[in-house]
Amino acid sequence: MATKTRKMRCCRCSGRVTPALYSLLLLEIILTVLVRGTTSQTTKSASDDGFALLRNRDGGLSLSGGSLQKERRNAGGEDFHSESVRPRTSHTTHRAGGGRGEPLETTRPFVVMDGRRMHLSKALQNGHPDKIQCGLQFEGQTYLLDLEKNQGLLPKTPNMYYYLPNGVGVNAEDRPVVNCYYHGSVRGFPDSGVALSTCSGLRGVITINSSLSLDIRPAEVERGGPEVEDLHLLYPTHRPGSPMGCGVSNDVEPPLHLSPHIHRSKRDILSETKYIELVLVVDHTEYVNYQMNNKTITYRMMDVANQVDWYYRPLNVRVALVGLEIWSDRDKVRVDKNPTETLQRFLEWRRRELLPRLRHDNAQLVMGGSFDGTTVGMASQSSMCSGDRSGGVNVDHLVSVLGIASTVAHELGHNLGMSHDTDERQCQCRNEPRLGGCIMEPSTGFMPGQLFSSCSVLDLSFSLLHGGGMCLFNVPQPSRLLGGPRCGNLYVEEGEECDCGLADECNDPCCDFSTCKLAPGAQCSSDGICCDNCKLRMAGSVCRESLGECDLPEFCTGASPHCPPNVFLQNGEPCDGGASYCSSGICSSVDTQCQALWGPNATQAPDVCFSTVNKLGNKFGNCGQLSNGSYMPCVPADVRCGRIQCQGGNSRPLLGSNTEILTTTVHFNHTNIVCRGASFDLGNDVSDPAMVAEGTACGLGKICMGHLCKDVSVLGVEACRRKCNGHGVCNSNSNCHCDVGWEPPDCKYSGNGGSMESGPAQEPRVSSPARVALLVIFLFILPVLLLFLALRLGWCRHRHAFQVSSFWHKGPGRQQSRTPATERGDTRNTEQLQPLRYHWPNQVDIPMTQPANKC
C-alpha cells in the first residue's frame, strides 16, 4: 500500500506541472508557425498578385503581328543606319502650310476670382496662380474652365542652352522661368480636358466632348495688327481636306500568340506611372522663324511639352521637359530635305554631345524648315532609353502649337513601340474622325489627333512587358521641379506625404488631394506599388518581377510606397546557356531571331552561310548601310553580326508581305547547304528585324556591338563580378545584386540579398516590431518561465520525499484503522497523533480501491 501511496502522490504532483509545460511548448510551436506563416503569406500574396495580372492579360491581350515585329526590334536594338533601303516615311504627315484656317468665333475670356468676374489681363498681371478658373463664350453658351498649374512639367533649374554669335554655348539655368502652363477640365463635362498656357493670353486646346474641340489663341498673333485687349480666336480642331498619307507599309500581319515567358511580367508594370525626361532641341531655322527671340521660342517649346504631357497622362506616362537647347548661332548638324539622314545625324550628335552633359531619356529636334514631300517627322521604332537611337525629328508646320505637339507625341509613340492605327487593326478611338482621330493614325487632315487609341495602349503595354522603356520607371528628383514643392503635380516633395494629382484625377482613398497629406490611419498612398490598403508592404516583397533571365526583380523596402528604380543585368552577362549575352535587359540569340522571322521551326544557318552571304555587301548580306544608301560588306571577323541567315521554318517571313527573300545554296564539304535571308521594306523609322541583334554571341567570348564582333571583356563584366565575392551578379549600374543571404554592396557578409538599388530580397530580421516582441518572448520570457517550472517540479518532488519519510517514521501500522485514537478512548499518545488526525486526510486522499491509470 505504501507503494501505491508514493505512486499516487507522484501522479498528483506531476499532474499539476505537465499540462502547463505542454501548453507552453504548444504555444511556442503555434507562435513559430504564425511568424513563419506571415512571411510565407507575404510571399504568396506577391505571387498571387502576379498570377492575377496574368489572368487579366490573358483575357484582354490580343495583338497583331505588328506587335511581334516590335518585340524583336526592341530586343535587337539595331542601329538606325541598318534599316531598309528605300527612303520612306513612317510618321504622321500633315497638311503643309500655315494651317490658319478661318476662326469659328471671337471671344474675350475672363477669370473668376473671389466670386467676381475679371478681365483676363488684369487677373494675371500679378502672376500665374496655382489654380485658376477661366470662362469663355462660344455659340451663345458660357464654358467654365477649372485649371491647375502643371507643376511637373519643368525642372526647378531648367537646362536652357543657347549659343552666342561666336559659337560659345551658354547655360541659362540661372535665369528664372515662369510656369504658366495648365491642365484642367470644362466644368459640367466629365469627359472634357484642357491643356493651355496663360503666358500671353490663352493658348492651347479645349476638348469639351468627343464631338467638340477648340483651339484658342490670342487675336493679335493671328492678325498682326494692333493689340485688342483680351480678344481671342476660337478655331475648330479639324478642317475638311484631303488627308495626307504615311509611307509606312500597312500590310496586315498574322496574329501573334504570346509565348509563355511573356506571362512572367513585372507586377503592375502597366499601372505604374512612367516618366519620360525629355529634351527639345530647336534648329536655327525655327529660331529665325520666331524673330530670333529666345523668350518666344522658350514659351512655344514649353507649350509643346505641356500638350505632349497632357496627351500621355491617360497612359500613366508623364513627360517632363528637363532641357531645352536652341541652336541660335547655327545648326550643329546638317539639316536638309532628307529625313533619314537628318535623323541619323541628329541621333549621332545627341549621343556624342548632348548625353554627356545632360542626362535624359529622349530628345526631339524641332525644325523650322521642311522635308521632301509631306513628311513632317521621323523617329526610330522601339528605341526609348537607347543611348544612340532614342529620339526623333519634327517639322513645326502649323501656327498652332497643336500641330508640332501632336507630331512630337506621334514620334515619341514610335520610340515607345507604338505602330500606326491602320484599318486592319480595328483600333478603337474615342475622338471622332472628323476631329482628327487619334495620334498614331497614318494620315490626318488639318488638325492632328489628340488621343491615343486602343491599339496604341496595347502597343505600349507589349513594349513594356518585353523590356522596352527600362529607364521610364525612375521617378525624377522632386528637387529639380520648377518653383519648389507644389501640391497636385503627382510628385511627392518636401512637406508632402502624398500627391495624387489634380482634383479631377485623384482617386486615392489614402491621400487628401487638397492638402497632399495622408488620410487618418494611412501609412502610405495607394499610387505606390509597395502600398496595400494604405499600409506599407513588408520589406522584401517583390514589387516588380523579373521579365527574363537578363532582368532583375525589385523589392519593397518597407519604408517607401514606391518600387525602387528598375535595373537589369549588366550588358555582357551570359544568357541562353552561354549562347548569347544580355543587352539592355534582353537576351536574344540567332535561333530566337530566326523563329521570329520564319516561325517556330526555324533555326540559324551554319557558319558558312554567314561567311558567304554577308561578305556580298548588298541588301541580302551586309554589316550595315551608309547614309548614301550603299551597304557595307562584312569583314571575316564580323560576318556573324550582319544579316541573319536561317534554315527551315515557313515559306515566307511572318513580318509583313512587302519582303524580298533570298535563298542561297552553298556547297561545303560535299554538301549543299541552303541559306535563307530576307530584306524588309518596313519604313525608315523601323529597325530592320533581319539584322543580328545587339548582344548576340558571335564567337567564344565575343559579342555583337554595332554589327561588329567585339570581345565581351570590353563591357567590364568580369571586373565587376570580382567585387561581388562570388555571391552575386552585376546590375546595369555596375553594382552587385547579391544572392539571398548576402549583404550588398559587396556580398561579403551575411544579409538579406538584393542590391542598393533593388531593395532587400528578403525581409530584414528586425524590421517588424511584432517580430522583435516575439523574439523577446522566445529568448527571455519563455526560458525564465521554463526555469521556474523546473525549480517548482524539483521542489515538489523534494517535499514529497520528505513527507513520505516522516510518515513511515511515525508508524505506518496505524493506517489499518480509520478511527482516530480519541474515539477509541486511547489518549496515551494524543499529542503525537494530532498531526495524523488533522493533517493526513487533507494531504493524501487515499481511496478504498486503487485508481486505474490516473496518471
Tab-separated table of C-alpha atoms in Angstrom, residues 176-342:
chain	number	residue	atom	x	y	z
A	176	PRO	CA	14.068	82.087	-63.777
A	177	VAL	CA	11.377	80.587	-65.969
A	178	VAL	CA	7.735	81.450	-65.349
A	179	ASN	CA	5.475	78.422	-65.145
A	180	CYS	CA	2.241	79.487	-66.822
A	181	TYR	CA	1.143	76.084	-68.115
A	182	TYR	CA	-2.089	74.453	-67.025
A	183	HIS	CA	-4.117	71.269	-67.293
A	184	GLY	CA	-7.764	71.016	-66.345
A	185	SER	CA	-11.326	70.315	-67.400
A	186	VAL	CA	-14.525	72.029	-68.512
A	187	ARG	CA	-16.993	72.268	-65.649
A	188	GLY	CA	-20.061	70.116	-66.186
A	189	PHE	CA	-18.434	67.920	-68.862
A	190	PRO	CA	-16.932	64.788	-67.279
A	191	ASP	CA	-15.026	63.664	-70.392
A	192	SER	CA	-13.542	67.072	-71.107
A	193	GLY	CA	-9.908	68.122	-70.993
A	194	VAL	CA	-7.943	71.349	-71.216
A	195	ALA	CA	-4.249	71.985	-71.833
A	196	LEU	CA	-3.225	75.599	-72.314
A	197	SER	CA	-0.866	78.347	-71.240
A	198	THR	CA	-1.549	81.788	-69.815
A	199	CYS	CA	1.886	83.219	-70.561
A	200	SER	CA	0.492	85.648	-73.121
A	201	GLY	CA	-3.262	85.297	-73.250
A	202	LEU	CA	-4.796	81.833	-73.515
A	203	ARG	CA	-3.179	79.442	-75.943
A	204	GLY	CA	-3.967	75.748	-76.239
A	205	VAL	CA	-6.720	73.218	-76.785
A	206	ILE	CA	-10.100	72.835	-75.083
A	207	THR	CA	-11.812	69.476	-75.564
A	208	ILE	CA	-15.406	69.749	-74.380
A	209	ASN	CA	-16.614	66.310	-75.506
A	210	SER	CA	-15.958	63.768	-78.243
A	211	SER	CA	-17.604	65.976	-80.866
A	212	LEU	CA	-16.466	69.473	-79.854
A	213	SER	CA	-12.838	70.536	-79.505
A	214	LEU	CA	-11.478	74.081	-79.863
A	215	ASP	CA	-8.087	75.664	-80.454
A	216	ILE	CA	-7.800	79.044	-78.702
A	217	ARG	CA	-5.192	81.720	-79.491
A	218	PRO	CA	-4.775	85.456	-78.835
A	219	ALA	CA	-6.129	87.534	-81.709
A	220	GLU	CA	-3.126	89.832	-82.084
A	221	VAL	CA	-0.893	86.928	-83.012
A	222	GLU	CA	-3.180	85.909	-85.849
A	223	ARG	CA	-3.941	89.309	-87.326
A	224	GLY	CA	-0.651	91.044	-86.730
A	225	GLY	CA	-2.423	94.331	-86.102
A	226	PRO	CA	-2.684	96.469	-83.005
A	227	GLU	CA	-3.379	94.603	-79.813
A	228	VAL	CA	-7.050	94.179	-78.981
A	229	GLU	CA	-7.381	93.704	-75.233
A	230	ASP	CA	-8.172	90.092	-74.304
A	231	LEU	CA	-9.645	89.283	-77.730
A	232	HIS	CA	-9.106	85.623	-78.662
A	233	LEU	CA	-9.906	83.477	-81.684
A	234	LEU	CA	-11.502	80.035	-81.493
A	235	TYR	CA	-10.607	77.580	-84.246
A	236	PRO	CA	-12.011	74.139	-84.955
A	237	THR	CA	-9.684	71.235	-84.383
A	238	HIS	CA	-10.450	69.864	-87.838
A	239	ARG	CA	-10.971	71.318	-91.288
A	240	PRO	CA	-12.140	69.255	-94.253
A	241	GLY	CA	-9.431	68.447	-96.694
A	242	SER	CA	-7.630	65.601	-98.381
A	243	PRO	CA	-5.700	63.621	-95.804
A	244	MET	CA	-2.013	63.140	-96.384
A	245	GLY	CA	-0.643	59.615	-96.259
A	246	CYS	CA	2.143	57.963	-94.333
A	247	GLY	CA	4.759	55.998	-96.231
A	248	VAL	CA	4.947	53.055	-93.839
A	249	SER	CA	3.748	49.754	-95.223
A	250	ASN	CA	0.448	48.908	-93.531
A	251	ASP	CA	0.372	45.259	-94.534
A	252	VAL	CA	-1.843	43.052	-92.429
A	253	GLU	CA	0.269	40.690	-90.394
A	254	PRO	CA	-0.667	37.331	-88.847
A	255	PRO	CA	-1.930	37.203	-85.267
A	256	LEU	CA	0.632	36.799	-82.551
A	257	HIS	CA	0.358	34.128	-79.881
A	258	LEU	CA	2.128	35.181	-76.735
A	259	SER	CA	4.924	32.909	-75.622
A	260	PRO	CA	4.976	31.646	-72.009
A	261	HIS	CA	7.809	33.930	-70.912
A	262	ILE	CA	5.648	36.974	-71.617
A	263	HIS	CA	3.348	35.990	-68.762
A	264	ARG	CA	6.165	36.307	-66.247
A	265	SER	CA	5.727	40.042	-66.341
A	266	LYS	CA	6.588	42.541	-63.702
A	267	ARG	CA	3.861	43.212	-61.173
A	268	ASP	CA	1.773	46.261	-62.017
A	269	ILE	CA	4.198	47.340	-64.745
A	270	LEU	CA	1.305	48.756	-66.756
A	271	SER	CA	-0.403	50.678	-63.963
A	272	GLU	CA	2.850	52.030	-62.555
A	273	THR	CA	3.497	55.643	-63.591
A	274	LYS	CA	6.249	56.064	-66.163
A	275	TYR	CA	8.339	59.234	-66.594
A	276	ILE	CA	9.928	60.461	-69.841
A	277	GLU	CA	12.659	63.019	-69.222
A	278	LEU	CA	12.524	64.927	-72.499
A	279	VAL	CA	14.906	67.386	-74.160
A	280	LEU	CA	13.701	69.600	-77.021
A	281	VAL	CA	16.285	70.920	-79.475
A	282	VAL	CA	15.369	73.863	-81.754
A	283	ASP	CA	17.223	74.233	-85.040
A	284	HIS	CA	18.425	77.558	-86.428
A	285	THR	CA	15.616	77.916	-88.985
A	286	GLU	CA	12.988	77.657	-86.255
A	287	TYR	CA	14.928	80.239	-84.254
A	288	VAL	CA	14.872	82.636	-87.225
A	289	ASN	CA	11.166	81.983	-87.863
A	290	TYR	CA	10.372	83.319	-84.402
A	291	GLN	CA	12.303	86.557	-84.748
A	292	MET	CA	15.453	85.098	-83.143
A	293	ASN	CA	13.827	85.670	-79.753
A	294	ASN	CA	14.871	83.161	-77.104
A	295	LYS	CA	11.908	84.026	-74.889
A	296	THR	CA	9.385	83.433	-77.679
A	297	ILE	CA	10.994	80.119	-78.596
A	298	THR	CA	11.136	79.061	-74.952
A	299	TYR	CA	7.442	79.692	-74.350
A	300	ARG	CA	6.462	77.875	-77.542
A	301	MET	CA	8.516	74.802	-76.660
A	302	MET	CA	7.059	74.775	-73.160
A	303	ASP	CA	3.620	74.900	-74.749
A	304	VAL	CA	4.613	71.879	-76.818
A	305	ALA	CA	5.821	69.954	-73.766
A	306	ASN	CA	2.675	70.844	-71.836
A	307	GLN	CA	0.467	69.492	-74.627
A	308	VAL	CA	2.518	66.304	-75.024
A	309	ASP	CA	2.348	65.656	-71.290
A	310	TRP	CA	-1.427	66.080	-71.451
A	311	TYR	CA	-1.657	63.569	-74.323
A	312	TYR	CA	0.284	60.918	-72.399
A	313	ARG	CA	-1.282	61.282	-68.955
A	314	PRO	CA	-4.136	58.805	-69.656
A	315	LEU	CA	-1.472	56.157	-70.407
A	316	ASN	CA	0.131	56.599	-66.958
A	317	VAL	CA	3.066	58.289	-68.676
A	318	ARG	CA	4.331	61.710	-67.601
A	319	VAL	CA	6.517	63.864	-69.869
A	320	ALA	CA	8.845	66.245	-68.039
A	321	LEU	CA	10.852	68.803	-70.011
A	322	VAL	CA	14.313	68.605	-68.439
A	323	GLY	CA	16.190	70.526	-71.104
A	324	LEU	CA	15.823	72.960	-73.995
A	325	GLU	CA	18.589	73.721	-76.469
A	326	ILE	CA	18.352	76.499	-79.074
A	327	TRP	CA	20.772	76.472	-81.993
A	328	SER	CA	20.803	80.258	-82.070
A	329	ASP	CA	24.052	80.696	-83.981
A	330	ARG	CA	23.920	77.842	-86.484
A	331	ASP	CA	22.796	74.222	-86.817
A	332	LYS	CA	25.050	71.753	-85.018
A	333	VAL	CA	24.311	69.088	-87.637
A	334	ARG	CA	23.350	69.411	-91.268
A	335	VAL	CA	19.550	69.699	-91.511
A	336	ASP	CA	18.343	69.103	-95.065
A	337	LYS	CA	15.371	67.769	-97.016
A	338	ASN	CA	16.232	64.121	-96.357
A	339	PRO	CA	14.512	62.981	-93.143
A	340	THR	CA	16.501	59.766	-92.851
A	341	GLU	CA	19.904	61.407	-92.997
A	342	THR	CA	18.820	64.309	-90.793
